[in-house]
Amino acid sequence: MKKTSTRLADGRELIYYDLRDDTVRDAVDRRPLERTVTTSEIRHDMLLGDAVAVASHRQGRTYHPPADECPLCPSRDGRLSEIPDSSYDVVVFENRFPSLAGDSGRCEVVCFTSDHDASFADLTEEQAGLVLEAWTDRTAELSHLPSVQQVFCFENRGAEIGVTLGHPHGQIYAYPFTTPRTALMLRSLAQHKQASGGENLFDLVVERETAGERVVLETEHWVAFVPYAAHWPYEVHLYPRRRVPDLLGLDEAARAEFPRVYLELLRRFDRIFDGGDGRGGTVGESRTPYIAAWHQAPFGPWDEFEGVGGDDFALHLELFTIRRTAGKLKFLAGSESGMNVFINDVPPEAAARRLREVAST
């Protein structure tokens, strides 16, 4: 992998990740951009104990542009985009309309490929491995920022999820706090460790799931399963068999195997609702919308999670769709949105069975 860092016209950082070591990246951003002005602010909810990012500048962000005006495609044929070069393998750059900025953290965009019409599932294993390297590198780099306590790499795919740009891409959020979902895991981890005399709760969950009926896919270094209490109609958790706190902890064997495992999971998701078009839905329907979310240990502080630290956390990826059946979405209505109590229409055992049925032949 070759890494080349440059600056866009408004001062934002852009990084090329290339498969070839002899690739030269010297294109200059020729757009007449002014410095980005953000209004990101973190507000804490005294009753719930969580945080809300208020970012009014995002109201003006690019919204569903036509393909020939996509800002994530390379700059070609006289049209200038966020990527100055005429081609790329993987690119990461600071978001022009960030939810988090300055002392409130940082937001980055990850472009998986220059092919506008592709999806992550269409990548080669070599390309998917390069994306993993980019995620890992950005986690390492962002961990050094004084305002950052946790790094979150994720992908939203599909208009149903709320994606406003059709180009295959994900994002990285660097939070100035430990996120509420991670804090819940850490509290459960601490309570179980104390009650059990030192047992790791993540290890227990993985052990029980791999011995049960909800396993979707398992290899030498990875295991994927639908969790016992899945919140979403089709939800898969992917764990490395050797517990590590973050992407930096993965060994070479797990890294080498990841692209094959992850691409297979994504392709199975595209076949869940396959009605004859081979693209994850009834004819004329888009591919399965999903969210893919990496859960990594925060960098601290650990004072409120007595008895546990970063090494107790287990890196894992959660992949889920809001589609519950062909043509129907799972909406977060009264119970989910009002009380945070999920009601799942698809039994996790049935979801796991379906995801095994649609395995590649």
CSV table of C-alpha atoms in Angstrom, one decimal:
chain,number,residue,atom,x,y,z
A,1,MET,CA,0.0,0.0,0.0
A,2,LYS,CA,1.2,3.5,-0.8
A,3,LYS,CA,-0.2,6.5,1.1
A,4,THR,CA,-0.1,10.0,-0.3
A,5,SER,CA,-1.4,13.0,1.6
A,6,THR,CA,-2.3,16.3,0.0
A,7,ARG,CA,-4.6,19.3,0.6
A,8,LEU,CA,-7.7,20.4,-1.2
A,9,ALA,CA,-8.3,24.0,-2.2
A,10,ASP,CA,-10.0,25.0,1.0
A,11,GLY,CA,-7.3,23.4,3.2
A,12,ARG,CA,-9.0,20.1,4.0
A,13,GLU,CA,-6.8,17.0,4.0
A,14,LEU,CA,-7.1,14.3,1.3
A,15,ILE,CA,-5.2,11.0,1.4
A,16,TYR,CA,-4.8,8.5,-1.5
A,17,TYR,CA,-4.3,4.9,-0.7
A,18,ASP,CA,-2.9,3.0,-3.7
A,19,LEU,CA,-2.3,-0.7,-4.4
A,20,ARG,CA,0.9,0.1,-6.4
A,21,ASP,CA,3.9,1.6,-4.8
A,22,ASP,CA,4.9,3.5,-7.9
A,23,THR,CA,1.7,5.5,-8.2
A,24,VAL,CA,2.3,9.3,-8.4
A,25,ARG,CA,-0.4,11.6,-6.9
A,26,ASP,CA,0.5,15.2,-7.7
A,27,ALA,CA,-2.8,16.5,-9.1
A,28,VAL,CA,-3.8,19.9,-7.6
A,29,ASP,CA,-7.3,20.9,-6.6
A,30,ARG,CA,-8.1,23.8,-9.0
A,31,ARG,CA,-11.6,24.7,-7.7
A,32,PRO,CA,-12.0,28.2,-6.3
A,33,LEU,CA,-13.1,27.1,-2.8
A,34,GLU,CA,-13.2,29.3,0.2
A,35,ARG,CA,-12.2,27.9,3.6
A,36,THR,CA,-14.8,25.6,5.1
A,37,VAL,CA,-16.8,27.2,7.9
A,38,THR,CA,-18.5,24.9,10.3
A,39,THR,CA,-20.9,25.4,13.3
A,40,SER,CA,-20.5,22.0,14.9
A,41,GLU,CA,-21.4,22.0,18.6
A,42,ILE,CA,-21.7,19.1,21.1
A,43,ARG,CA,-24.6,19.5,23.6
A,44,HIS,CA,-25.0,17.1,26.5
A,45,ASP,CA,-28.4,15.8,27.6
A,46,MET,CA,-28.5,16.1,31.4
A,47,LEU,CA,-31.4,13.6,31.8
A,48,LEU,CA,-30.2,10.9,29.4
A,49,GLY,CA,-26.5,11.4,29.9
A,50,ASP,CA,-25.8,11.3,26.1
A,51,ALA,CA,-24.7,13.9,23.6
A,52,VAL,CA,-26.1,15.5,20.5
A,53,ALA,CA,-24.1,17.2,17.7
A,54,VAL,CA,-25.7,20.4,16.5
A,55,ALA,CA,-24.4,21.2,13.0
A,56,SER,CA,-26.7,23.6,11.2
A,57,HIS,CA,-24.2,24.1,8.3
A,58,ARG,CA,-25.1,20.6,7.1
A,59,GLN,CA,-28.4,21.9,5.8
A,60,GLY,CA,-26.6,23.1,2.7
A,61,ARG,CA,-24.8,19.8,1.9
A,62,THR,CA,-24.9,18.2,-1.5
A,63,TYR,CA,-28.2,16.2,-1.9
A,64,HIS,CA,-28.7,13.5,-4.5
A,65,PRO,CA,-26.8,15.0,-7.4
A,66,PRO,CA,-27.0,13.4,-10.9
A,67,ALA,CA,-24.3,10.9,-11.6
A,68,ASP,CA,-22.4,13.3,-13.9
A,69,GLU,CA,-22.2,15.8,-11.1
A,70,CYS,CA,-21.1,13.4,-8.3
A,71,PRO,CA,-18.5,15.0,-6.1
A,72,LEU,CA,-16.9,11.6,-5.2
A,73,CYS,CA,-16.0,10.7,-8.8
A,74,PRO,CA,-12.5,11.5,-10.0
A,75,SER,CA,-11.9,14.9,-11.8
A,76,ARG,CA,-12.2,14.2,-15.5
A,77,ASP,CA,-13.1,15.8,-18.8
A,78,GLY,CA,-13.0,19.3,-17.4
A,79,ARG,CA,-15.3,18.5,-14.4
A,80,LEU,CA,-13.7,19.1,-11.0
A,81,SER,CA,-14.7,17.1,-8.0
A,82,GLU,CA,-13.5,16.5,-4.4
A,83,ILE,CA,-10.8,14.2,-5.8
A,84,PRO,CA,-8.3,16.2,-7.9
A,85,ASP,CA,-6.8,13.1,-9.7
A,86,SER,CA,-8.4,11.5,-12.8
A,87,SER,CA,-8.4,8.1,-11.1
A,88,TYR,CA,-7.9,6.5,-7.7
A,89,ASP,CA,-8.0,3.2,-5.7
A,90,VAL,CA,-9.2,4.4,-2.3
A,91,VAL,CA,-9.4,8.0,-1.1
A,92,VAL,CA,-10.1,9.5,2.4
A,93,PHE,CA,-10.7,13.2,2.9
A,94,GLU,CA,-12.1,15.6,5.5
A,95,ASN,CA,-15.9,16.0,5.0
A,96,ARG,CA,-16.8,19.4,3.6
A,97,PHE,CA,-20.0,19.3,5.7
A,98,PRO,CA,-18.9,17.6,8.9
A,99,SER,CA,-21.1,16.7,11.9
A,100,LEU,CA,-18.1,17.0,14.1
A,101,ALA,CA,-15.2,19.5,13.7
A,102,GLY,CA,-12.5,21.2,15.6
A,103,ASP,CA,-12.7,20.5,19.4
A,104,SER,CA,-15.9,18.6,18.7
A,105,GLY,CA,-14.0,15.8,16.7
A,106,ARG,CA,-13.6,15.1,13.0
A,107,CYS,CA,-15.5,13.6,10.1
A,108,GLU,CA,-14.0,12.0,7.1
A,109,VAL,CA,-15.3,10.4,3.8
A,110,VAL,CA,-13.9,7.1,2.5
A,111,CYS,CA,-14.4,6.5,-1.2
A,112,PHE,CA,-14.1,2.7,-1.8
A,113,THR,CA,-13.6,2.9,-5.6
A,114,SER,CA,-13.7,5.4,-8.4
A,115,ASP,CA,-16.4,3.3,-10.1
A,116,HIS,CA,-19.6,5.3,-9.5
A,117,ASP,CA,-21.9,2.4,-10.3
A,118,ALA,CA,-20.2,-0.2,-8.1
A,119,SER,CA,-20.9,-1.2,-4.5
A,120,PHE,CA,-18.6,-2.5,-1.8
A,121,ALA,CA,-19.8,-6.0,-2.7
A,122,ASP,CA,-18.5,-5.6,-6.2
A,123,LEU,CA,-14.9,-4.9,-5.1
A,124,THR,CA,-12.1,-7.4,-5.6
A,125,GLU,CA,-10.6,-8.9,-2.5
A,126,GLU,CA,-7.5,-6.9,-3.1
A,127,GLN,CA,-9.5,-3.7,-3.2
A,128,ALA,CA,-11.5,-4.6,-0.1
A,129,GLY,CA,-8.2,-5.3,1.7
A,130,LEU,CA,-7.0,-1.8,0.8
A,131,VAL,CA,-10.1,-0.3,2.3
A,132,LEU,CA,-9.4,-2.3,5.5
A,133,GLU,CA,-5.8,-0.8,5.5
A,134,ALA,CA,-7.3,2.7,5.1
A,135,TRP,CA,-9.7,2.2,8.0
A,136,THR,CA,-6.8,0.9,10.1
A,137,ASP,CA,-4.5,3.8,9.2
A,138,ARG,CA,-7.1,6.4,9.9
A,139,THR,CA,-7.9,4.8,13.3
A,140,ALA,CA,-4.2,5.1,14.1
A,141,GLU,CA,-3.9,8.7,12.9
A,142,LEU,CA,-7.1,10.0,14.5
A,143,SER,CA,-6.2,8.4,17.8
A,144,HIS,CA,-3.4,10.9,18.2
A,145,LEU,CA,-5.7,14.0,18.0
A,146,PRO,CA,-6.1,15.4,21.5
A,147,SER,CA,-9.9,15.9,21.1
A,148,VAL,CA,-10.6,12.3,20.0
A,149,GLN,CA,-11.7,9.5,22.3
A,150,GLN,CA,-13.3,7.0,19.9
A,151,VAL,CA,-13.1,6.3,16.1
A,152,PHE,CA,-16.1,4.9,14.2
A,153,CYS,CA,-15.7,3.6,10.7
A,154,PHE,CA,-19.0,2.9,8.9
A,155,GLU,CA,-20.9,2.7,5.7
A,156,ASN,CA,-24.5,3.7,5.0
A,157,ARG,CA,-25.8,2.2,1.7
A,158,GLY,CA,-29.1,3.0,0.1
A,159,ALA,CA,-31.5,5.9,-0.2
A,160,GLU,CA,-33.7,4.2,2.4
A,161,ILE,CA,-30.9,4.6,4.9
A,162,GLY,CA,-30.6,8.3,4.1
A,163,VAL,CA,-27.6,8.3,1.8
A,164,THR,CA,-27.4,11.5,-0.2
A,165,LEU,CA,-24.6,10.5,-2.5
A,166,GLY,CA,-24.9,7.4,-4.7
A,167,HIS,CA,-21.2,6.8,-5.1
A,168,PRO,CA,-19.8,3.8,-3.1
A,169,HIS,CA,-18.4,5.4,0.1
A,170,GLY,CA,-18.4,5.3,3.8
A,171,GLN,CA,-17.5,7.6,6.6
A,172,ILE,CA,-15.3,7.9,9.7
A,173,TYR,CA,-16.4,9.8,12.8
A,174,ALA,CA,-13.8,10.7,15.4
A,175,TYR,CA,-15.8,11.5,18.6
A,176,PRO,CA,-14.6,13.6,21.5
A,177,PHE,CA,-16.3,11.2,23.9
A,178,THR,CA,-17.1,7.6,24.3
A,179,THR,CA,-20.4,7.0,22.4
A,180,PRO,CA,-23.5,5.9,24.4
A,181,ARG,CA,-23.7,2.5,22.7
A,182,THR,CA,-20.1,1.7,23.5
A,183,ALA,CA,-20.6,2.9,27.1
A,184,LEU,CA,-23.5,0.5,27.5
A,185,MET,CA,-21.3,-2.4,26.3
A,186,LEU,CA,-18.5,-1.3,28.7
A,187,ARG,CA,-20.8,-1.1,31.7
A,188,SER,CA,-22.1,-4.6,30.9
A,189,LEU,CA,-18.6,-5.8,30.5
A,190,ALA,CA,-17.5,-4.4,33.8
A,191,GLN,CA,-20.5,-5.7,35.7
A,192,HIS,CA,-20.0,-9.2,34.2
A,193,LYS,CA,-16.3,-9.2,34.9
A,194,GLN,CA,-16.9,-8.4,38.6
A,195,ALA,CA,-19.8,-10.8,39.0
A,196,SER,CA,-18.0,-13.7,37.3
A,197,GLY,CA,-14.6,-13.3,38.9
A,198,GLY,CA,-12.9,-12.0,35.8
A,199,GLU,CA,-14.7,-13.6,32.8
A,200,ASN,CA,-14.9,-11.5,29.6
A,201,LEU,CA,-18.5,-11.0,28.4
A,202,PHE,CA,-17.5,-10.6,24.8
A,203,ASP,CA,-15.8,-14.0,24.9
A,204,LEU,CA,-18.8,-15.6,26.5
A,205,VAL,CA,-21.2,-14.2,23.9
A,206,VAL,CA,-19.0,-15.4,21.0
A,207,GLU,CA,-18.6,-18.8,22.5
A,208,ARG,CA,-22.4,-19.3,23.0
A,209,GLU,CA,-23.3,-17.9,19.5
A,210,THR,CA,-20.7,-20.1,17.7
A,211,ALA,CA,-22.1,-23.2,19.4
A,212,GLY,CA,-25.7,-22.3,18.4
A,213,GLU,CA,-28.0,-22.2,15.4
A,214,ARG,CA,-27.6,-18.6,14.5
A,215,VAL,CA,-24.1,-18.9,12.9
A,216,VAL,CA,-24.1,-17.5,9.4
A,217,LEU,CA,-20.5,-18.0,8.3
A,218,GLU,CA,-17.3,-19.1,10.0
A,219,THR,CA,-13.7,-19.4,8.9
A,220,GLU,CA,-10.4,-19.9,10.6
A,221,HIS,CA,-10.1,-16.3,11.8
A,222,TRP,CA,-13.6,-14.9,11.7
A,223,VAL,CA,-17.1,-15.8,12.7
A,224,ALA,CA,-20.4,-14.2,11.8
A,225,PHE,CA,-23.7,-14.8,13.5
A,226,VAL,CA,-27.2,-13.2,14.0
A,227,PRO,CA,-27.3,-12.2,17.7
A,228,TYR,CA,-29.8,-13.8,20.1
A,229,ALA,CA,-31.5,-10.4,20.7
A,230,ALA,CA,-31.1,-8.9,17.2
A,231,HIS,CA,-32.7,-5.5,17.0
A,232,TRP,CA,-33.0,-5.4,13.2
A,233,PRO,CA,-34.8,-7.8,10.8
A,234,TYR,CA,-31.5,-9.0,9.3
A,235,GLU,CA,-28.5,-8.3,11.5
A,236,VAL,CA,-25.1,-10.0,11.5
A,237,HIS,CA,-22.2,-9.5,13.9
A,238,LEU,CA,-18.8,-10.3,12.6
A,239,TYR,CA,-16.0,-11.0,15.1
A,240,PRO,CA,-12.3,-12.0,14.7
A,241,ARG,CA,-11.8,-15.3,16.6
A,242,ARG,CA,-8.9,-13.7,18.5
A,243,ARG,CA,-10.2,-10.9,20.6
A,244,VAL,CA,-8.6,-7.5,19.9
A,245,PRO,CA,-9.7,-4.0,20.9
A,246,ASP,CA,-9.6,-2.3,17.5
A,247,LEU,CA,-8.5,-2.6,13.9
A,248,LEU,CA,-4.9,-2.0,14.7
A,249,GLY,CA,-4.9,-5.3,16.8
A,250,LEU,CA,-5.8,-7.6,13.9
A,251,ASP,CA,-2.9,-9.9,12.9
A,252,GLU,CA,-1.9,-10.6,9.3
A,253,ALA,CA,-3.8,-13.8,9.0
A,254,ALA,CA,-7.1,-12.1,10.1
A,255,ARG,CA,-6.4,-9.2,7.7
A,256,ALA,CA,-5.7,-11.5,4.8
A,257,GLU,CA,-8.9,-13.5,5.4
A,258,PHE,CA,-11.2,-10.5,6.1
A,259,PRO,CA,-11.9,-9.4,2.4
A,260,ARG,CA,-13.3,-12.8,1.4
A,261,VAL,CA,-15.5,-13.1,4.5
A,262,TYR,CA,-16.8,-9.6,4.4
A,263,LEU,CA,-17.5,-9.6,0.7
A,264,GLU,CA,-19.4,-12.9,1.0
A,265,LEU,CA,-21.6,-11.4,3.8
A,266,LEU,CA,-22.4,-8.3,1.7
A,267,ARG,CA,-23.3,-10.4,-1.3
A,268,ARG,CA,-25.6,-12.6,0.8
A,269,PHE,CA,-27.3,-9.4,2.0
A,270,ASP,CA,-27.9,-8.6,-1.6
A,271,ARG,CA,-29.6,-11.9,-2.1
A,272,ILE,CA,-31.9,-11.9,0.9
A,273,PHE,CA,-34.9,-10.4,-0.9
A,274,ASP,CA,-33.8,-11.6,-4.4
A,275,GLY,CA,-36.9,-11.7,-6.6
A,276,GLY,CA,-35.2,-12.4,-9.9
A,277,ASP,CA,-32.9,-9.5,-10.7
A,278,GLY,CA,-30.0,-10.8,-8.7
A,279,ARG,CA,-29.6,-7.4,-6.9
A,280,GLY,CA,-31.2,-8.0,-3.6
A,281,GLY,CA,-34.9,-7.2,-4.3
A,282,THR,CA,-37.9,-7.6,-6.5
A,283,VAL,CA,-37.3,-6.6,-10.1
A,284,GLY,CA,-36.7,-2.8,-10.3
A,285,GLU,CA,-35.9,-2.6,-6.6
A,286,SER,CA,-32.6,-1.3,-5.4
A,287,ARG,CA,-30.0,-3.5,-3.7
A,288,THR,CA,-30.5,-4.2,0.0
A,289,PRO,CA,-30.0,-1.0,2.0
A,290,TYR,CA,-27.7,-1.5,5.0
A,291,ILE,CA,-25.5,0.0,7.7
A,292,ALA,CA,-22.1,-1.6,8.3
A,293,ALA,CA,-20.6,-0.4,11.6
A,294,TRP,CA,-17.2,-1.1,13.1
A,295,HIS,CA,-17.2,-1.1,16.9
A,296,GLN,CA,-13.8,-0.3,18.4
A,297,ALA,CA,-12.6,0.3,21.9
A,298,PRO,CA,-12.4,4.0,22.9
A,299,PHE,CA,-9.0,5.4,23.8
A,300,GLY,CA,-10.2,6.4,27.3
A,301,PRO,CA,-10.7,7.6,29.9
A,302,TRP,CA,-11.8,4.4,31.7
A,303,ASP,CA,-12.6,5.8,35.2
A,304,GLU,CA,-16.4,5.2,34.9
A,305,PHE,CA,-15.9,1.6,33.7
A,306,GLU,CA,-14.4,0.1,36.8
A,307,GLY,CA,-12.2,-2.9,36.3
A,308,VAL,CA,-12.1,-2.8,32.5
A,309,GLY,CA,-9.8,-1.3,29.9
A,310,GLY,CA,-9.3,-1.2,26.2
A,311,ASP,CA,-7.9,-4.8,26.0
A,312,ASP,CA,-11.2,-6.1,27.4
A,313,PHE,CA,-13.2,-4.8,24.5
A,314,ALA,CA,-13.8,-6.9,21.4
A,315,LEU,CA,-13.5,-5.4,17.9
A,316,HIS,CA,-16.5,-6.4,15.8
A,317,LEU,CA,-18.6,-5.3,12.9
A,318,GLU,CA,-22.4,-5.0,12.9
A,319,LEU,CA,-24.1,-5.3,9.6
A,320,PHE,CA,-27.9,-4.8,9.4
A,321,THR,CA,-30.7,-3.7,7.0
A,322,ILE,CA,-33.8,-1.8,7.7
A,323,ARG,CA,-35.7,-3.8,5.1
A,324,ARG,CA,-37.9,-6.5,6.8
A,325,THR,CA,-39.2,-8.0,3.6
A,326,ALA,CA,-39.3,-7.2,-0.1
A,327,GLY,CA,-40.8,-3.7,-0.5
A,328,LYS,CA,-41.2,-3.1,3.2
A,329,LEU,CA,-39.0,-1.2,5.7
A,330,LYS,CA,-38.6,-1.5,9.4
A,331,PHE,CA,-39.6,1.9,10.8
A,332,LEU,CA,-38.4,3.1,14.2
A,333,ALA,CA,-41.9,4.0,15.5
A,334,GLY,CA,-43.2,4.7,19.0
A,335,SER,CA,-41.6,1.9,21.0
A,336,GLU,CA,-38.2,2.2,19.3
A,337,SER,CA,-38.0,6.0,18.9
A,338,GLY,CA,-39.8,6.9,22.1
A,339,MET,CA,-38.6,4.2,24.5
A,340,ASN,CA,-35.6,2.6,22.7
A,341,VAL,CA,-37.3,-0.8,22.9
A,342,PHE,CA,-37.0,-2.6,19.6
A,343,ILE,CA,-39.6,-4.9,18.2
A,344,ASN,CA,-38.1,-7.3,15.6
A,345,ASP,CA,-40.5,-8.8,13.0
A,346,VAL,CA,-38.0,-11.5,11.9
A,347,PRO,CA,-36.9,-14.1,14.4
A,348,PRO,CA,-33.1,-14.1,14.6
A,349,GLU,CA,-33.1,-17.9,13.9
A,350,ALA,CA,-35.1,-17.4,10.7
A,351,ALA,CA,-32.8,-14.6,9.6
A,352,ALA,CA,-29.7,-16.7,10.2
A,353,ARG,CA,-31.3,-19.6,8.2
A,354,ARG,CA,-32.1,-17.3,5.3
A,355,LEU,CA,-28.5,-15.9,5.3
A,356,ARG,CA,-27.1,-19.4,5.1
A,357,GLU,CA,-29.5,-20.3,2.3
A,358,VAL,CA,-28.3,-17.5,0.1
A,359,ALA,CA,-24.6,-18.5,0.3
A,360,SER,CA,-22.5,-18.3,-2.9
A,361,THR,CA,-22.4,-21.5,-4.8
